[in-house]
Coordinates of C-alpha atoms and ligand atoms in Angstrom, one line a residue:
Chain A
X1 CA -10.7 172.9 6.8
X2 CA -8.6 169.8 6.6
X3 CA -7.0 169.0 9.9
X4 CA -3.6 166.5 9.9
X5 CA -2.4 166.2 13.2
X6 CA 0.5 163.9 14.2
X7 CA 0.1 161.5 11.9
X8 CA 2.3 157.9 11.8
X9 CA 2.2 155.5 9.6
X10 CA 4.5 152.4 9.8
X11 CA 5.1 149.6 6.6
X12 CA 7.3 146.6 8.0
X13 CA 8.2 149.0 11.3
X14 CA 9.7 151.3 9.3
X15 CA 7.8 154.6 9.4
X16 CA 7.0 155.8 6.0
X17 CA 4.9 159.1 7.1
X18 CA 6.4 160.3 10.6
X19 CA 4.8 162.8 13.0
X20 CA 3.1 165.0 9.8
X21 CA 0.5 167.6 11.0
X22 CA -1.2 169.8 8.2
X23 CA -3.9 172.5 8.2
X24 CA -5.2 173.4 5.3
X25 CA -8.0 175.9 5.1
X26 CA -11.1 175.6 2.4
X27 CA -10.3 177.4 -0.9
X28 CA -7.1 176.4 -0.7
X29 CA -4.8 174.7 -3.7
X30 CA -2.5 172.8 -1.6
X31 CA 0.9 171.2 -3.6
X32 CA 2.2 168.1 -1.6
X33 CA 5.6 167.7 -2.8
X34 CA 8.6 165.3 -2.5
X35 CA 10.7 162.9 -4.0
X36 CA 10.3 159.2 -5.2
X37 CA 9.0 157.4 -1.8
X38 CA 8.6 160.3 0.1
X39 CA 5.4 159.3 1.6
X40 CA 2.6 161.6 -0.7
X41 CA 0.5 158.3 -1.6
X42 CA 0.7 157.1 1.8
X43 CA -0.4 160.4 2.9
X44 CA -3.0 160.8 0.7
X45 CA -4.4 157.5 1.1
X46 CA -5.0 157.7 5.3
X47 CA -6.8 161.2 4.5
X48 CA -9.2 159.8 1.9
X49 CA -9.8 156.4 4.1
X50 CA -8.1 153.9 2.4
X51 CA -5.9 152.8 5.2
X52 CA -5.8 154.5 8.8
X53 CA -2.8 156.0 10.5
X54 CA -0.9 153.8 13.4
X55 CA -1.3 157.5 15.1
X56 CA -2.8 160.7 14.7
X57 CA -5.6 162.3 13.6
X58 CA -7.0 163.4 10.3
X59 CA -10.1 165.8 10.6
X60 CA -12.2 166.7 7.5
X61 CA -15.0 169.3 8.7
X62 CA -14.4 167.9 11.8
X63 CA -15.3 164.1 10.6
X64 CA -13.2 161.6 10.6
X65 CA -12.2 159.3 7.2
X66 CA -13.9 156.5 8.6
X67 CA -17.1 158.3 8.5
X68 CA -18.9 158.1 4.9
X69 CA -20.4 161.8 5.2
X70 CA -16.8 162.8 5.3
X71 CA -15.9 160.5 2.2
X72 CA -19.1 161.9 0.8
X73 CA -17.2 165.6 0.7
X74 CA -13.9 164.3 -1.3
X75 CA -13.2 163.3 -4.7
X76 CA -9.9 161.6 -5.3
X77 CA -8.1 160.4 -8.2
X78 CA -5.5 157.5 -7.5
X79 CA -2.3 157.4 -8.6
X80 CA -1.8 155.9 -12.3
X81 CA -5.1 154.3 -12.3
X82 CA -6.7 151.0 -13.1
X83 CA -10.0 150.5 -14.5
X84 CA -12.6 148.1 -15.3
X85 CA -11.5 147.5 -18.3
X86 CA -14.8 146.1 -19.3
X87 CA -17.0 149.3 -18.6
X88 CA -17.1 152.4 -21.1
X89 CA -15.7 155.8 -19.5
X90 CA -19.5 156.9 -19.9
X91 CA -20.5 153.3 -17.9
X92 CA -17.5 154.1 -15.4
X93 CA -18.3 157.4 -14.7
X94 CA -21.9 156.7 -14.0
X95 CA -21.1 153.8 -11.7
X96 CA -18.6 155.9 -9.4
X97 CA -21.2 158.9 -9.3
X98 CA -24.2 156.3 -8.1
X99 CA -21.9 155.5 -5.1
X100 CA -22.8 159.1 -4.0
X101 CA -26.1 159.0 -1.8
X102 CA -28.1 161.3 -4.2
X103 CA -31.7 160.9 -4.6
X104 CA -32.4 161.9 -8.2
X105 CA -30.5 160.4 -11.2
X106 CA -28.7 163.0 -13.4
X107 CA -29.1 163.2 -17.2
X108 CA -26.5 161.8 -19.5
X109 CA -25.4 165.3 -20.2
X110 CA -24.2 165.9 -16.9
X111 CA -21.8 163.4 -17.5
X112 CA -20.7 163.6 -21.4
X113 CA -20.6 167.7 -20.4
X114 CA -17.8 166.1 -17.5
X115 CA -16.1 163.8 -20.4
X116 CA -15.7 166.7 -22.8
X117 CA -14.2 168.8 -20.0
X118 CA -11.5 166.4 -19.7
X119 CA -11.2 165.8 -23.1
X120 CA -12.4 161.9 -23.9
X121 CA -15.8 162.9 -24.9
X122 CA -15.0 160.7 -28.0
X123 CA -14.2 158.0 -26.3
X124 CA -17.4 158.1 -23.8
X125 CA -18.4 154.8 -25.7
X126 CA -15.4 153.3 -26.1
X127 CA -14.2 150.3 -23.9
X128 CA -11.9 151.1 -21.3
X129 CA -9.6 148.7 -22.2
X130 CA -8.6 149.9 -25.3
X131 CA -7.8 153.6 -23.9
X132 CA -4.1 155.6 -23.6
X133 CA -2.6 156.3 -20.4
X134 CA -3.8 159.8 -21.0
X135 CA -7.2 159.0 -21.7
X136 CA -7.1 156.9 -18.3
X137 CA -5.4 159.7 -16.3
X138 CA -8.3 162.0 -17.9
X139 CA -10.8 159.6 -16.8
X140 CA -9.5 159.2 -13.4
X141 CA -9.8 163.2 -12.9
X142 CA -13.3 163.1 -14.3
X143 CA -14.7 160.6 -11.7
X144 CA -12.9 162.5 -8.9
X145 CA -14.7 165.7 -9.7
X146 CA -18.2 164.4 -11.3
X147 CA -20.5 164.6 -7.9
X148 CA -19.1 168.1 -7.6
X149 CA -17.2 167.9 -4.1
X150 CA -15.7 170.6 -2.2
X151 CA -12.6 169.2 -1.6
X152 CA -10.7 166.9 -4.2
X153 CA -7.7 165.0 -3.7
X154 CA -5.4 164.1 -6.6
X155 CA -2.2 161.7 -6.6
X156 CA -0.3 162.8 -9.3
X157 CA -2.8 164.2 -11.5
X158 CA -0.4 165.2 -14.4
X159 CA 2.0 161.9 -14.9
X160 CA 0.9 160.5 -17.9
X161 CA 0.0 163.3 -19.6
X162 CA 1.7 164.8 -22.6
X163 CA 2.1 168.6 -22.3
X164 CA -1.2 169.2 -24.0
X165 CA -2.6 167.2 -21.8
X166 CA -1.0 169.1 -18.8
X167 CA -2.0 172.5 -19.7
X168 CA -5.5 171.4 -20.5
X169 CA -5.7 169.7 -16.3
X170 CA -4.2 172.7 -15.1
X171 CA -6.9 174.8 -16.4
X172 CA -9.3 172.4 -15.0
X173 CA -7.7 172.7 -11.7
X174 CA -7.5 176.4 -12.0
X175 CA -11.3 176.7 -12.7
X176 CA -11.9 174.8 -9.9
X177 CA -9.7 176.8 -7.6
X178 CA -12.4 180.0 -9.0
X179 CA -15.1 178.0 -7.8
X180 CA -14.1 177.8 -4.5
X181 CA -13.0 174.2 -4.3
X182 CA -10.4 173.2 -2.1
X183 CA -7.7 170.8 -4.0
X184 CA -5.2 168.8 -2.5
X185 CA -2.1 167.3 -5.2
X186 CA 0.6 164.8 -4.9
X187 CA 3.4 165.8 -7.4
X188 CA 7.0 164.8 -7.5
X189 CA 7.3 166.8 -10.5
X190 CA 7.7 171.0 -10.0
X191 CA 8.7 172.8 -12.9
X192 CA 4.9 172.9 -14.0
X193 CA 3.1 172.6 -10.7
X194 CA 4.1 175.6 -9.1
X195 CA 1.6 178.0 -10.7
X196 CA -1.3 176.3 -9.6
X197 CA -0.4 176.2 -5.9
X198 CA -1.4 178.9 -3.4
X199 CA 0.9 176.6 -0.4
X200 CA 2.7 173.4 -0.8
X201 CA 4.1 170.8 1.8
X202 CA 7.4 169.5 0.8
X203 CA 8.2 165.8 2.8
X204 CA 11.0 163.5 2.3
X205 CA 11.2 160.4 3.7
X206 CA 8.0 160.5 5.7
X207 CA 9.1 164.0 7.1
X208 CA 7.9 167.4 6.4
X209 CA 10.5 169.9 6.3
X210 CA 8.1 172.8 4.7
X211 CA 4.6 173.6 5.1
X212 CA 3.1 177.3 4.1
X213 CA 2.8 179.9 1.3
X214 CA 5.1 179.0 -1.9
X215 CA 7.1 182.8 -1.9
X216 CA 7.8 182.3 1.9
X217 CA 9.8 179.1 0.6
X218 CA 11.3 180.4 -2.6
X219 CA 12.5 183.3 -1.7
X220 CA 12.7 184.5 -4.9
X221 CA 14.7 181.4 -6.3
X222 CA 13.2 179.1 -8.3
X223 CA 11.0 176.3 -7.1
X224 CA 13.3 173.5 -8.3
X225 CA 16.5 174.7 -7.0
X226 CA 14.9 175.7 -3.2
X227 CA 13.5 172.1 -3.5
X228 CA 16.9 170.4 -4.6
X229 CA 18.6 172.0 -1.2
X230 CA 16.1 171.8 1.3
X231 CA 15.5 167.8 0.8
X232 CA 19.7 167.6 0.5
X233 CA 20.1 169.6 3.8
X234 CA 17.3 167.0 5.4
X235 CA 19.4 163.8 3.9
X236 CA 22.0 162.5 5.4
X237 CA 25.5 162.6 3.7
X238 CA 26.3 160.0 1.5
X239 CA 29.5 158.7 2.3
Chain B
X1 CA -28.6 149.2 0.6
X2 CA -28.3 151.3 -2.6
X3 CA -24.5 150.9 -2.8
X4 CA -24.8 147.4 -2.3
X5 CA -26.9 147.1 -5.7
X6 CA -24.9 149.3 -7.6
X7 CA -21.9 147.3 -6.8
X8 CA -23.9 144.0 -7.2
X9 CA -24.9 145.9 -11.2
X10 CA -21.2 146.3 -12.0
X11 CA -20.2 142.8 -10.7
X12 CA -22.8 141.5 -12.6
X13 CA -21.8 143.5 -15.9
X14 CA -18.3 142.2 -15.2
X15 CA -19.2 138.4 -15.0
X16 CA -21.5 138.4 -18.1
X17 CA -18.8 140.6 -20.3
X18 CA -16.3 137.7 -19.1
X19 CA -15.3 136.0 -22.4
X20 CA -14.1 132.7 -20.2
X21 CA -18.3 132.7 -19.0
X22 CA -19.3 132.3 -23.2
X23 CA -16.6 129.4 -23.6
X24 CA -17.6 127.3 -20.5
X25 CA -21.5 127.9 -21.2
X26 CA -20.8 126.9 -25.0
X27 CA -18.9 123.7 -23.3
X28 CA -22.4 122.7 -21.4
X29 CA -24.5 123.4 -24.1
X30 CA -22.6 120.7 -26.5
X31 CA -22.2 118.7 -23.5
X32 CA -26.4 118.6 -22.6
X33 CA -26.7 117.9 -26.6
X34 CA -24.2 115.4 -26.2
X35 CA -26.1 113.6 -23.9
X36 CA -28.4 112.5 -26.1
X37 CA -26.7 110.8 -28.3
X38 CA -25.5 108.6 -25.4
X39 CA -29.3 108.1 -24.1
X40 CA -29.7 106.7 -27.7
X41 CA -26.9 104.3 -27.2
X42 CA -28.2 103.1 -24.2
X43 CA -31.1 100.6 -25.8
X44 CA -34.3 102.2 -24.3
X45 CA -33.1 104.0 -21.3
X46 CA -33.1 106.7 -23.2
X47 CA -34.8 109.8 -20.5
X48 CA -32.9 108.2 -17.6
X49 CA -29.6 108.3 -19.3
X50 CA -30.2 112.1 -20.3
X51 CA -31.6 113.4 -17.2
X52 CA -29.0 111.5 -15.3
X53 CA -26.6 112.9 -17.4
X54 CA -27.9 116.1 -18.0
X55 CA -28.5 117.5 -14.3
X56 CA -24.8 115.9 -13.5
X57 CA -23.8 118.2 -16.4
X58 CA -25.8 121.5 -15.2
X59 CA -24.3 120.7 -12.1
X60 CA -20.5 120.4 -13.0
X61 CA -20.7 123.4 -15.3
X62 CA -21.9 125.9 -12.9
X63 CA -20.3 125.1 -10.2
X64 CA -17.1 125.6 -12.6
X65 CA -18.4 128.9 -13.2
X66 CA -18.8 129.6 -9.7
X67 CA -15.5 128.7 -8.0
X68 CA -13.6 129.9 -11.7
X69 CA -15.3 133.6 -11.4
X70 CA -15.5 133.8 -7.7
X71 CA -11.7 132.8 -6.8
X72 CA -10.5 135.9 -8.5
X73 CA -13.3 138.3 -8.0
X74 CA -12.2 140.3 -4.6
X75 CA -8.4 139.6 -5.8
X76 CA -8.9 141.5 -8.8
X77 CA -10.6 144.8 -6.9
X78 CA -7.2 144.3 -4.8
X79 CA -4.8 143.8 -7.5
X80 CA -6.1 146.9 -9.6
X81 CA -6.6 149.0 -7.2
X82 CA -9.8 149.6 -8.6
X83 CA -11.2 149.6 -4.9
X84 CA -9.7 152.9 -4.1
X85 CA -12.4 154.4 -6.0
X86 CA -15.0 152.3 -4.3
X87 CA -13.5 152.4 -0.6
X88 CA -12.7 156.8 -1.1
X89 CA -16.6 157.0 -1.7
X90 CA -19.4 156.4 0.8
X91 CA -19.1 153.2 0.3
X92 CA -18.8 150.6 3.3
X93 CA -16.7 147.7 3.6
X94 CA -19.6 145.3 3.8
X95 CA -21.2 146.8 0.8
X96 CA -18.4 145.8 -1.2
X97 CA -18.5 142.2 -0.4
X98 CA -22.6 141.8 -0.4
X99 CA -22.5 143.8 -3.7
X100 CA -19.8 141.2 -4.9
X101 CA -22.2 138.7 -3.7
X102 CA -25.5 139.4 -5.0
X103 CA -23.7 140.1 -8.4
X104 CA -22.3 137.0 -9.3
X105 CA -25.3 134.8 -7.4
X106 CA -27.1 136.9 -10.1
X107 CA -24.9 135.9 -13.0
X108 CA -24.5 132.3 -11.7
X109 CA -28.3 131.7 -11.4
X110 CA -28.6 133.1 -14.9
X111 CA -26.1 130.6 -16.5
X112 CA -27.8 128.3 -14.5
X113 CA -31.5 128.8 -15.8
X114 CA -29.9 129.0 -18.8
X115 CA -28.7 125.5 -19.2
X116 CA -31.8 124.1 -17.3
X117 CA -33.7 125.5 -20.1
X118 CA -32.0 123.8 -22.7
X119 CA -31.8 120.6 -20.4
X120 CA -35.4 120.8 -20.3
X121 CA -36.0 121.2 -24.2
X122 CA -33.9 118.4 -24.6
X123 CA -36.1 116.1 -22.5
X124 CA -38.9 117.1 -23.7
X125 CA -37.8 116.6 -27.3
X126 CA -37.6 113.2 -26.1
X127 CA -40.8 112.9 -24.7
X128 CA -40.5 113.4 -21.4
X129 CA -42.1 116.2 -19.0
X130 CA -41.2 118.5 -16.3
X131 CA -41.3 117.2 -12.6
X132 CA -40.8 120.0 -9.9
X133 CA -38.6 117.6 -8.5
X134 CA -36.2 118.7 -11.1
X135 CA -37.0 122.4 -10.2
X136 CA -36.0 121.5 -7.0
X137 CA -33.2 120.7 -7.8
X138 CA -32.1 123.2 -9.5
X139 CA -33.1 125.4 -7.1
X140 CA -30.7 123.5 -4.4
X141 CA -28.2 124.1 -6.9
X142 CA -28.4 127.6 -6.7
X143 CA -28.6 127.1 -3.0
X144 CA -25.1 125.2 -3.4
X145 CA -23.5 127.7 -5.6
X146 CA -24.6 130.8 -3.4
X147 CA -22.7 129.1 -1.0
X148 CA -19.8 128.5 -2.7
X149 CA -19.5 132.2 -4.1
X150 CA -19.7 133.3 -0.7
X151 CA -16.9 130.7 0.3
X152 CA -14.9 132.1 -2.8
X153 CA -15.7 135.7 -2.2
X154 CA -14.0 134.8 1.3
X155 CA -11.1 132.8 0.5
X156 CA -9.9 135.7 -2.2
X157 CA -10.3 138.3 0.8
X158 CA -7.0 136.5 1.7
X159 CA -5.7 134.5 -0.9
X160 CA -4.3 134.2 -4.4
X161 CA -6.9 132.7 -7.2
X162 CA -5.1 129.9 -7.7
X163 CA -5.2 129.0 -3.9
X164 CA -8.9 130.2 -3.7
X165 CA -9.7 127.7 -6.2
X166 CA -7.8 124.7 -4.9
X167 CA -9.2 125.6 -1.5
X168 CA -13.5 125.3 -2.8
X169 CA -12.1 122.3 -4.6
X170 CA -11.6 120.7 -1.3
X171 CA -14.6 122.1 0.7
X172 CA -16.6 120.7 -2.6
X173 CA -14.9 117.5 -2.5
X174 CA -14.8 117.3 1.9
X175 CA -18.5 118.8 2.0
X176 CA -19.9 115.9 0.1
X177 CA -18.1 113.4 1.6
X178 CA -18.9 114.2 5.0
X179 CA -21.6 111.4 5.6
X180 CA -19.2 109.2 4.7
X181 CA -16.7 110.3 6.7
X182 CA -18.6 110.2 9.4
X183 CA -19.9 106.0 8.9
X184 CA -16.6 105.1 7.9
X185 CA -14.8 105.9 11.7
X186 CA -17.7 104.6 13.8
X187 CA -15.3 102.0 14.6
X188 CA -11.8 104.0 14.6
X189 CA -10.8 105.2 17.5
X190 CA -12.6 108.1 19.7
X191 CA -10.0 110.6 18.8
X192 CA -10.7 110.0 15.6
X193 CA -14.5 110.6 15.6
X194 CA -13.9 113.9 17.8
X195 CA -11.7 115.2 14.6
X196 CA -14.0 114.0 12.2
X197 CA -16.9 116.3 14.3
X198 CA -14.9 118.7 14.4
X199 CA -14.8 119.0 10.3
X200 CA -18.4 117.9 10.1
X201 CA -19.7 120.8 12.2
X202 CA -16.8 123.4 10.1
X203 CA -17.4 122.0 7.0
X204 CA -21.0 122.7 5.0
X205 CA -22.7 119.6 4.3
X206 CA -23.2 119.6 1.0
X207 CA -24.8 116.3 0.3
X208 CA -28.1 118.5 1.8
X209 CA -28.0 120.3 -1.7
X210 CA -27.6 117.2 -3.6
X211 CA -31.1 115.9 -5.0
X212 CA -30.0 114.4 -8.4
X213 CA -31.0 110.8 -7.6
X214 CA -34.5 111.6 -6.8
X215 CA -35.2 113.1 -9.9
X216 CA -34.2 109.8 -11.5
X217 CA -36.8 108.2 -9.4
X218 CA -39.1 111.2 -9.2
X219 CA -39.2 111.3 -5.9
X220 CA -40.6 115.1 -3.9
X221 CA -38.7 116.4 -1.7
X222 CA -41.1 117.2 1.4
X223 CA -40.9 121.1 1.9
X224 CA -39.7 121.6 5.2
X225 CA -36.5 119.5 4.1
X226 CA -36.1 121.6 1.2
X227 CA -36.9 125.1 3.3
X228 CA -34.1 124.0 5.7
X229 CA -31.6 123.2 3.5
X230 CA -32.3 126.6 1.9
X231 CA -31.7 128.0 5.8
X232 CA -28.5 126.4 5.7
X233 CA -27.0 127.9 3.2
X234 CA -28.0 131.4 3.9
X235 CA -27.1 130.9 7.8
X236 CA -23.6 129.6 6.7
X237 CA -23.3 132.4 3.7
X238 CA -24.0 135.2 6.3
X239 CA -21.5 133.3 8.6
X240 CA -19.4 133.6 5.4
X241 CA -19.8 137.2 4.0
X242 CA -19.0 138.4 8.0
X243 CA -15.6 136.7 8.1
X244 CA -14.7 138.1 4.5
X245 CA -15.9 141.6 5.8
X246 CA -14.2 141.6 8.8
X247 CA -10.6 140.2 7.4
X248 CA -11.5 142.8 4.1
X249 CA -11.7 145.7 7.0
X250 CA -8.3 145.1 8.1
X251 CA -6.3 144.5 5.6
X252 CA -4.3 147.0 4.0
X253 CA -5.0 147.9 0.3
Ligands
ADP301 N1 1.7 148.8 1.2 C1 3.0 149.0 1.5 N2 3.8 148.1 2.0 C2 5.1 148.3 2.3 N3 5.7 149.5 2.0 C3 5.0 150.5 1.4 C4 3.6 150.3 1.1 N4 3.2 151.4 0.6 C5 4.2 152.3 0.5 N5 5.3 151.7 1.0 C6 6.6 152.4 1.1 O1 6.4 153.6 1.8 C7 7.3 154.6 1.2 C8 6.4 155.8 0.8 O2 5.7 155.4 -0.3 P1 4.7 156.3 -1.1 O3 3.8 156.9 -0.1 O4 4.0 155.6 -2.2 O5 5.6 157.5 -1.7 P2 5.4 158.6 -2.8 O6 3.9 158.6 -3.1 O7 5.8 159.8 -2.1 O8 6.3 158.3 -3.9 C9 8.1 153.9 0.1 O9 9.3 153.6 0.6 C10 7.3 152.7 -0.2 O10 8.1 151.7 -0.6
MG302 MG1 3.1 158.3 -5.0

């Protein structure tokens, strides 16, 4: 159970998350969406424990983000990632699972089984540096899910991805759904997102104005169009 | 404890794939060649020309290394974001910074070694020996460099690589001068001396690290000299590494 309760979060005393409380119960595929700016990345970032909200809680299990047994429950991939470029994915993806407190060492086949998954197998001993923005976005899935957590966070898991690409992640993230994990996405794209989700959020500019099951919320229209009016009922009118 | 080394294992892969690391080592390794074709020059003061020459050269060259790699190591983990994968795993603030640490002392001392090996082929091509005394000072060196990684590590918690680098420029240049400083206002006003304290007590004394001219002479160090300046410079690297965790703990990524 992931617990957001009344959560701030200010950047030059502007608030750019306001008052956002979210429960989100284990098995669940959660799709946080919202425009440009909205204030998914800021969001995403306090519950993983990158930064810390001005108020409000965030409860993972009951711990805290500050507390590394929590961190040592997620997996989360970043928003268009950086890398060091001078690692290999097979060197990267070794270095972010040894950051987990495990005591035995896994065999290289736990991790070129995880790079054919996401589809750079080929490039396991390839230089970072000289891979695609796919190959990256791949790459950054792959290290969020490679120590097996039960709850993974992902900021914008499909940008970047050409629609192969995005049909081969979403399959991912549905056989990961099976398997019981609880995931958590940023997306300010919808057409494609909405079959994975079982509930979404939808905030704009810092507020949410929608939290539950996805039919509650199209009501039979399409996800797009519900979308479009909700955030232009929540703006104000543009003179 | 284990984080910290496998952080301390990637910074050290980083440093030693850094292109910039070959060029300068290549610089020092024509330069310590270099200096024997001035010891020849110098009619019979052949060994004192090259190990005067040679640990000035080990010295300048790492400690190039040291300010150049350290002044943009934590900047880069901001920049690239590449600590949100480190800080969303159970990974602690400090382990970041020790684990930066320990990997470029690591990488540092190995460039280091490196060109006192060759130093010491080169004197001994020319006949001459190995002293401790020159171990010594190597090992004060490394001492020195620590130091200055940690003072790097710090200044790039807050600051731009540029800045970080003009910043260790002065602490390297204040730091050595600070016996001077202090004999040359004995007779200035008291103010005067109570500021200069004041920047002898903040600033490391570096001139503890420096040992150079007694290996011309061949002079020991005693031990407990050398053991405390070794304390020094791990008292004022912890002092170091604390500040750069605390201000690293605040600051928003
Ligand atoms: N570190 C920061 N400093 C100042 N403003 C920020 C910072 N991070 C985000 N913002 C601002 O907060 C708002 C929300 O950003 P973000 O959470 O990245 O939106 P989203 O991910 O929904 O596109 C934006 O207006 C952005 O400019
Ligand atoms: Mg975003």
């Amino acid at each position: 159970m992931l617990e957001i309760s009344r959560v701030e979060k200010a950047y030059e005393g502007r608030n750019v998350v306001d008052d956002l409380s979210l429960a989100i119960k284990k098995g669940t595929v959660f799709g946080f969406l919202g425009p440009n700016g909205a204030g998914k990345t800021t969001t995403i970032k306090m519950i993983v424990g990158l930064s810390r909200p001005d108020a409000g809680t965030i409860r993972l299990e009951g711990r805290t983000p500050q507390d590394p047994a929590m961190r040592a429950m997620i997996g989360f991939m970043p928003e268009a990632p950086y890398f060091y470029e001078y690692l290999t994915g097979l060197e990267f993806l070794k270095f972010c699972d040894s950051l987990f407190p495990e005591i035995d060492r896994k065999p290289d086949a736990v991790y070129t089984k995880t790079l054919a998954e996401v589809g750079i197998l080929n490039a396991a001993n390839r230089l970072i540096r000289t891979y695609s923005k796919g190959m990256r976005q791949r790459l950054g899935f792959a290290q969020a899910v490679i120590h097996d957590p039960d709850y993974i966070f992902l900021d914008e898991p499909l940008d970047g991805l050409d629609p192969i690409g995005r049909r081969e992640l979403k399959e991912i993230i549905k056989t990961l759904k099976s398997r019981g994990k609880t995931i958590f996405f940023n997306s300010h794209i919808l057409f494609d997102t909405e079959e994975l989700c079982d509930e979404i959020g939808i905030i704009h500019q810092g507020r949410l104005l929608y939290s539950g099951p996805i039919g509650h919320f199209t009501k039979g229209k399409s996800l797009e169009e519900r979308f479009v009016e909700t955030v232009k009922a929540a703006s104000p009118a543009k003179a | 404890m284990k984080n910290i080394l496998v952080i301390a294992q990637n910074t050290l892969k980083e440093t030693i794939r850094d292109r910039i690391l070959y060029g300068i080592m290549a610089f020092a390794v024509v330069f310590l060649m270099f200096t024997v074709f001035l010891g020849s020059i110098s009619l019979g003061e052949d060994l004192a020309v090259i190990r005067n020459l040679g640990l000035a050269g080990i010295y300048f060259f790492g400690m190039v290394v040291t300010i150049f790699l350290g002044a943009s190591l934590m900047y880069k983990e901001f920049e690239k974001r590449t600590l949100y994968f480190i800080l969303s795993k159970p990974v602690r603030h400090r382990d970041v910074i020790w684990g930066k640490f320990l990997g470029l002392v690591s990488s540092v001392t190995l460039t280091t070694i490196l060109m006192a090996v060759v130093y010491l082929a080169v004197v001994a091509a020319k006949g001459g020996g190995v002293d401790a005394v020159v171990l010594e000072a190597i090992a004060l060196q490394i001492a020195e460099m620590g130091l200055f990684v940690a003072l790097t590590i710090f200044f790039s918690t807050i600051a731009a690589p540029l800045a970080s680098t003009l910043y260790a420029i002065l602490v390297l240049y204040i730091g050595h001068s600070l016996s001077l400083l202090t004999s040359a206002v004995k007779t200035k006003p008291v103010i005067v001396q109570k500021i200069v304290l004041v920047i002898y007590y903040l600033f490391p004394n570096l001139e503890k690290f420096n040992i150079r001219n007694s290996v011309i002479y061949g002079i020991r160090i005693p031990w407990p000299e050398l053991f405390l300046s070794l304390a020094y410079a791990i008292v004022y690297i912890i002092l170091l590494l604390l500040a750069a965790t605390a201000i690293f703990k605040e600051r928003e990524l």
